[in-house]
Structures are given as C-alpha cells and as structure tokens.
mmCIF file of C-alpha atoms in Angstrom:
data_model
loop_
_atom_site.group_PDB
_atom_site.id
_atom_site.type_symbol
_atom_site.label_atom_id
_atom_site.label_comp_id
_atom_site.label_asym_id
_atom_site.label_seq_id
_atom_site.Cartn_x
_atom_site.Cartn_y
_atom_site.Cartn_z
ATOM 1 C CA GLU A 1 -79.040 -9.533 8.421
ATOM 2 C CA ASN A 2 -79.304 -10.988 11.607
ATOM 3 C CA THR A 3 -81.287 -13.755 10.211
ATOM 4 C CA PRO A 4 -80.200 -17.270 9.419
ATOM 5 C CA THR A 5 -78.925 -16.312 5.832
ATOM 6 C CA GLY A 6 -76.980 -13.747 7.192
ATOM 7 C CA ARG A 7 -75.149 -15.280 10.164
ATOM 8 C CA MET A 8 -74.399 -18.314 7.229
ATOM 9 C CA VAL A 9 -72.565 -15.286 4.969
ATOM 10 C CA ARG A 10 -70.593 -13.957 8.111
ATOM 11 C CA ARG A 11 -69.727 -17.631 9.177
ATOM 12 C CA GLN A 12 -68.476 -18.443 5.450
ATOM 13 C CA LEU A 13 -66.660 -14.898 5.209
ATOM 14 C CA ALA A 14 -64.914 -15.826 8.319
ATOM 15 C CA THR A 15 -63.832 -19.272 7.227
ATOM 16 C CA MET A 16 -62.549 -17.812 4.169
ATOM 17 C CA ALA A 17 -60.499 -14.958 5.978
ATOM 18 C CA ALA A 18 -59.077 -17.859 8.527
ATOM 19 C CA PHE A 19 -58.143 -20.087 5.192
ATOM 20 C CA TYR A 20 -56.342 -16.791 3.362
ATOM 21 C CA THR A 21 -54.247 -15.867 6.885
ATOM 22 C CA GLU A 22 -53.097 -19.695 7.409
ATOM 23 C CA GLN A 23 -52.338 -20.195 3.717
ATOM 24 C CA GLN A 24 -50.286 -16.827 3.721
ATOM 25 C CA SER A 25 -48.085 -17.981 6.621
ATOM 26 C CA VAL A 26 -47.426 -21.392 5.092
ATOM 27 C CA ASP A 27 -46.504 -19.666 1.658
ATOM 28 C CA VAL A 28 -43.966 -17.301 4.033
ATOM 29 C CA ARG A 29 -42.471 -20.127 5.384
ATOM 30 C CA GLU A 30 -41.739 -22.128 2.330
ATOM 31 C CA GLY A 31 -40.520 -18.906 0.939
ATOM 32 C CA ILE A 32 -38.088 -18.085 4.031
ATOM 33 C CA ARG A 33 -36.848 -21.953 3.443
ATOM 34 C CA LYS A 34 -36.215 -21.618 -0.590
ATOM 35 C CA ARG A 35 -34.019 -18.579 0.103
ATOM 36 C CA VAL A 36 -32.306 -20.365 3.185
ATOM 37 C CA GLU A 37 -31.899 -23.367 0.831
ATOM 38 C CA ASP A 38 -30.781 -21.011 -1.848
ATOM 39 C CA GLY A 39 -27.913 -19.932 0.512
ATOM 40 C CA PHE A 40 -29.295 -16.489 1.606
ATOM 41 C CA PRO A 41 -30.291 -15.246 4.882
ATOM 42 C CA PRO A 42 -33.783 -15.645 6.032
ATOM 43 C CA SER A 43 -33.883 -11.733 6.938
ATOM 44 C CA ARG A 44 -31.558 -9.116 7.277
ATOM 45 C CA ALA A 45 -27.543 -9.677 6.807
ATOM 46 C CA ALA A 46 -25.652 -9.587 9.733
ATOM 47 C CA TYR A 47 -23.186 -6.804 11.029
ATOM 48 C CA GLY A 48 -20.161 -6.822 8.464
ATOM 49 C CA TYR A 49 -22.634 -7.494 5.738
ATOM 50 C CA ARG A 50 -25.440 -5.450 3.525
ATOM 51 C CA ASN A 51 -28.672 -6.469 1.596
ATOM 52 C CA VAL A 52 -28.952 -5.258 -1.405
ATOM 53 C CA ARG A 53 -31.498 -5.680 -4.733
ATOM 54 C CA HIS A 54 -29.564 -7.109 -7.902
ATOM 55 C CA HIS A 55 -32.008 -8.183 -10.611
ATOM 56 C CA GLY A 56 -35.170 -7.662 -8.220
ATOM 57 C CA ARG A 57 -33.836 -10.160 -5.493
ATOM 58 C CA SER A 58 -32.196 -9.296 -2.351
ATOM 59 C CA ILE A 59 -28.876 -10.567 -2.280
ATOM 60 C CA VAL A 60 -26.247 -10.137 0.914
ATOM 61 C CA GLU A 61 -22.512 -8.461 0.195
ATOM 62 C CA ILE A 62 -19.538 -7.604 2.333
ATOM 63 C CA HIS A 63 -20.502 -4.033 3.684
ATOM 64 C CA PRO A 64 -17.823 -1.324 2.648
ATOM 65 C CA GLU A 65 -17.164 0.000 6.398
ATOM 66 C CA ASN A 66 -18.176 -2.704 8.699
ATOM 67 C CA GLY A 67 -16.932 -5.691 6.571
ATOM 68 C CA PRO A 68 -13.002 -4.617 7.536
ATOM 69 C CA LYS A 69 -14.246 -4.035 10.933
ATOM 70 C CA ILE A 70 -15.313 -7.638 11.590
ATOM 71 C CA ARG A 71 -12.021 -8.978 9.901
ATOM 72 C CA ARG A 72 -10.128 -6.689 11.880
ATOM 73 C CA ILE A 73 -12.114 -8.297 15.198
ATOM 74 C CA PHE A 74 -11.294 -11.559 14.039
ATOM 75 C CA GLU A 75 -7.466 -10.746 13.462
ATOM 76 C CA LEU A 76 -7.108 -8.643 16.804
ATOM 77 C CA PHE A 77 -8.660 -11.620 18.868
ATOM 78 C CA ALA A 78 -6.796 -14.666 16.941
ATOM 79 C CA TYR A 79 -3.601 -13.255 16.780
ATOM 80 C CA HIS A 80 -3.017 -10.564 19.644
ATOM 81 C CA CYS A 81 -3.558 -12.244 22.679
ATOM 82 C CA LEU A 82 -6.164 -9.361 23.845
ATOM 83 C CA SER A 83 -9.425 -10.652 26.103
ATOM 84 C CA VAL A 84 -12.588 -9.852 24.752
ATOM 85 C CA GLU A 85 -12.568 -6.647 27.273
ATOM 86 C CA GLY A 86 -9.406 -5.969 25.839
ATOM 87 C CA LEU A 87 -10.672 -5.895 21.874
ATOM 88 C CA SER A 88 -13.302 -3.086 23.001
ATOM 89 C CA LYS A 89 -10.629 -1.218 23.841
ATOM 90 C CA ARG A 90 -8.241 -1.962 21.344
ATOM 91 C CA LEU A 91 -10.957 -1.073 18.821
ATOM 92 C CA PHE A 92 -11.878 2.356 20.298
ATOM 93 C CA GLU A 93 -7.947 3.028 20.529
ATOM 94 C CA GLU A 94 -7.907 2.345 17.134
ATOM 95 C CA GLY A 95 -10.426 4.519 15.786
ATOM 96 C CA ILE A 96 -12.798 1.174 14.938
ATOM 97 C CA PHE A 97 -16.292 2.072 15.879
ATOM 98 C CA CYS A 98 -19.219 0.140 15.748
ATOM 99 C CA SER A 99 -21.350 2.927 14.861
ATOM 100 C CA PRO A 100 -21.338 6.948 14.830
ATOM 101 C CA SER A 101 -23.682 6.982 17.465
ATOM 102 C CA LYS A 102 -22.089 4.208 19.742
ATOM 103 C CA PRO A 103 -18.231 4.417 19.260
ATOM 104 C CA ARG A 104 -17.508 1.319 21.732
ATOM 105 C CA PHE A 105 -18.335 -1.978 20.262
ATOM 106 C CA SER A 106 -19.531 -3.808 23.705
ATOM 107 C CA PRO A 107 -17.861 -7.249 25.319
ATOM 108 C CA SER A 108 -20.819 -9.236 24.406
ATOM 109 C CA SER A 109 -21.431 -7.568 20.737
ATOM 110 C CA LEU A 110 -17.791 -8.629 19.867
ATOM 111 C CA TYR A 111 -18.378 -12.094 21.954
ATOM 112 C CA LYS A 112 -21.654 -12.450 19.861
ATOM 113 C CA PHE A 113 -19.642 -11.835 16.470
ATOM 114 C CA LEU A 114 -16.446 -14.170 17.343
ATOM 115 C CA ARG A 115 -19.033 -17.104 17.551
ATOM 116 C CA ASP A 116 -21.352 -15.925 14.223
ATOM 117 C CA ARG A 117 -20.608 -18.826 11.694
ATOM 118 C CA THR A 118 -21.810 -16.124 9.408
ATOM 119 C CA TYR A 119 -18.559 -14.756 8.685
ATOM 120 C CA LEU A 120 -17.752 -18.114 7.204
ATOM 121 C CA GLY A 121 -20.091 -17.825 4.648
ATOM 122 C CA GLU A 122 -22.982 -19.731 6.461
ATOM 123 C CA VAL A 123 -26.620 -18.995 6.590
ATOM 124 C CA LYS A 124 -28.601 -19.500 10.267
ATOM 125 C CA TYR A 125 -31.918 -21.187 10.168
ATOM 126 C CA GLN A 126 -34.145 -22.349 12.836
ATOM 127 C CA GLY A 127 -30.855 -23.354 14.685
ATOM 128 C CA ARG A 128 -29.072 -25.094 11.797
ATOM 129 C CA TRP A 129 -26.278 -23.677 10.067
ATOM 130 C CA TYR A 130 -26.643 -24.047 5.702
ATOM 131 C CA PRO A 131 -24.290 -23.077 2.830
ATOM 132 C CA GLY A 132 -24.597 -19.708 2.054
ATOM 133 C CA LYS A 133 -24.045 -17.714 -0.666
ATOM 134 C CA HIS A 134 -22.266 -14.691 0.957
ATOM 135 C CA LYS A 135 -18.309 -14.071 0.745
ATOM 136 C CA PRO A 136 -16.620 -15.037 3.569
ATOM 137 C CA LEU A 137 -15.488 -12.519 5.688
ATOM 138 C CA ILE A 138 -13.126 -14.871 8.040
ATOM 139 C CA ASP A 139 -11.365 -17.674 7.062
ATOM 140 C CA ARG A 140 -11.181 -21.539 8.267
ATOM 141 C CA ASP A 141 -8.211 -21.146 10.328
ATOM 142 C CA THR A 142 -8.517 -17.739 11.949
ATOM 143 C CA TRP A 143 -12.425 -18.933 12.300
ATOM 144 C CA ASP A 144 -11.013 -22.345 14.605
ATOM 145 C CA ARG A 145 -8.641 -20.348 16.099
ATOM 146 C CA VAL A 146 -10.740 -17.913 17.426
ATOM 147 C CA GLN A 147 -13.155 -20.971 18.633
ATOM 148 C CA VAL A 148 -10.308 -22.101 20.444
ATOM 149 C CA LEU A 149 -9.331 -19.357 22.397
ATOM 150 C CA LEU A 150 -12.945 -18.824 23.158
ATOM 151 C CA GLY A 151 -13.078 -22.306 24.471
ATOM 152 C CA GLN A 152 -10.566 -21.627 26.936
ATOM 153 C CA LYS A 153 -12.975 -19.105 29.044
ATOM 154 C CA ILE A 154 -16.523 -18.219 27.952
ATOM 155 C CA TYR A 155 -17.759 -14.861 28.175
ATOM 156 C CA ARG A 156 -21.221 -14.344 30.096
ATOM 157 C CA SER A 157 -22.910 -11.407 30.372
ATOM 158 C CA HIS A 158 -25.789 -10.554 32.339
ATOM 159 C CA GLU A 159 -25.890 -13.617 34.741
ATOM 160 C CA MET A 160 -29.233 -14.197 36.517
ATOM 161 C CA LEU A 161 -27.800 -15.267 39.284
ATOM 162 C CA TYR A 162 -26.650 -13.825 43.219
ATOM 163 C CA ALA A 163 -24.763 -10.980 42.654
ATOM 164 C CA GLY A 164 -24.595 -11.562 39.137
ATOM 165 C CA GLY A 165 -24.549 -8.337 38.212
ATOM 166 C CA THR A 166 -21.369 -7.278 40.150
ATOM 167 C CA ARG A 167 -18.070 -7.233 37.746
ATOM 168 C CA ASP A 168 -15.597 -10.020 37.953
ATOM 169 C CA LEU A 169 -12.322 -8.563 38.207
ATOM 170 C CA ARG A 170 -10.190 -11.408 36.658
ATOM 171 C CA PRO A 171 -9.245 -11.274 33.456
ATOM 172 C CA LEU A 172 -10.716 -13.490 30.880
ATOM 173 C CA ARG A 173 -7.625 -14.404 29.588
ATOM 174 C CA SER A 174 -4.017 -13.697 30.111
ATOM 175 C CA SER A 175 -2.863 -10.300 28.349
ATOM 176 C CA HIS A 176 0.357 -11.543 27.684
#
C-alpha cells in the first residue's frame, strides 16, 4: 500500500535485504581467506593440477595428463637452452599438446606457467604467495634456474606501443 505504514515496511525490507547481501559478501571473503590460510587455492586449480572432492572438501591434486606436461615445460626450458617460442615448437614436435582443441601452447601461456609459483607448491591470494597443501610439480633448483634464464630476457606479448603488433624477429635467447 502507498501509506506511511506500507512505505515503512518496504524500507525495512530493503534495509534487511541490503544487510543480508553485505553480510554474505563478508562471509564469502572470510571463507576464501580461511581456505588460503589452510593451503588451498581460492578458486580453480592451475593448469597441471585439478580440483577434486575429498571428504566433502575441494582439494588440489596433480592432474594425471597435464601435470607431466608442466614438468616437461620446466625441464626443457631449464636444461635444453630453448627460447619460449622454441619451447612451444619443441612441445608440439614431441606431441605434447595444450588440449585436444588447442594443440600448440602459446608463448604467452608458457611464459605464464614458467613464472607461476603455484608449481612450487604455493598459493596466490590478493597479490601475495602463501604455502600450499598441494604437491609441487617443480623442485626449487629447476625453478631457480628457469627464473635466472627468464631474467636475462623478458617475454612481452601484445605490447601497446607504436608498431607493438609487429613481430620482433630477434630470438629471446640464443638457441645454442
């Protein structure tokens, strides 16, 4: 009704709805924070891992097909003197495909994998890294070697500069 009592009831219902929505948001953020503190990722597992339900809780385990792909990516880059583009080509030649619908790993996705500390057994949340409960795919020595190699040349994709879309034909690293 359009009466003082009707308007008061509508305002009270709107206030209660706003409170419920805000409280739900606080509860969700708290649940995610607690999940990260317990060593679990705040959302879906990274490529190479998978989310599974175990005793009513979502945990992360190594993906049986994609986990070995990540290990091979790190091994090839760390110990076979390949550029990121050369790594993409080599994986394709070895029959290691990103997915059935996308056979080639893009250089940008490979670079992302090579910089992702998730593969050391860590969890990223709000820009910070925390110890994770999942098994690392990469050992610290391999990780450190890859980071040193990546530090020598930085891969940039989709530069937003004049002529940024043109391809730089110089290799990122020597292939010798």
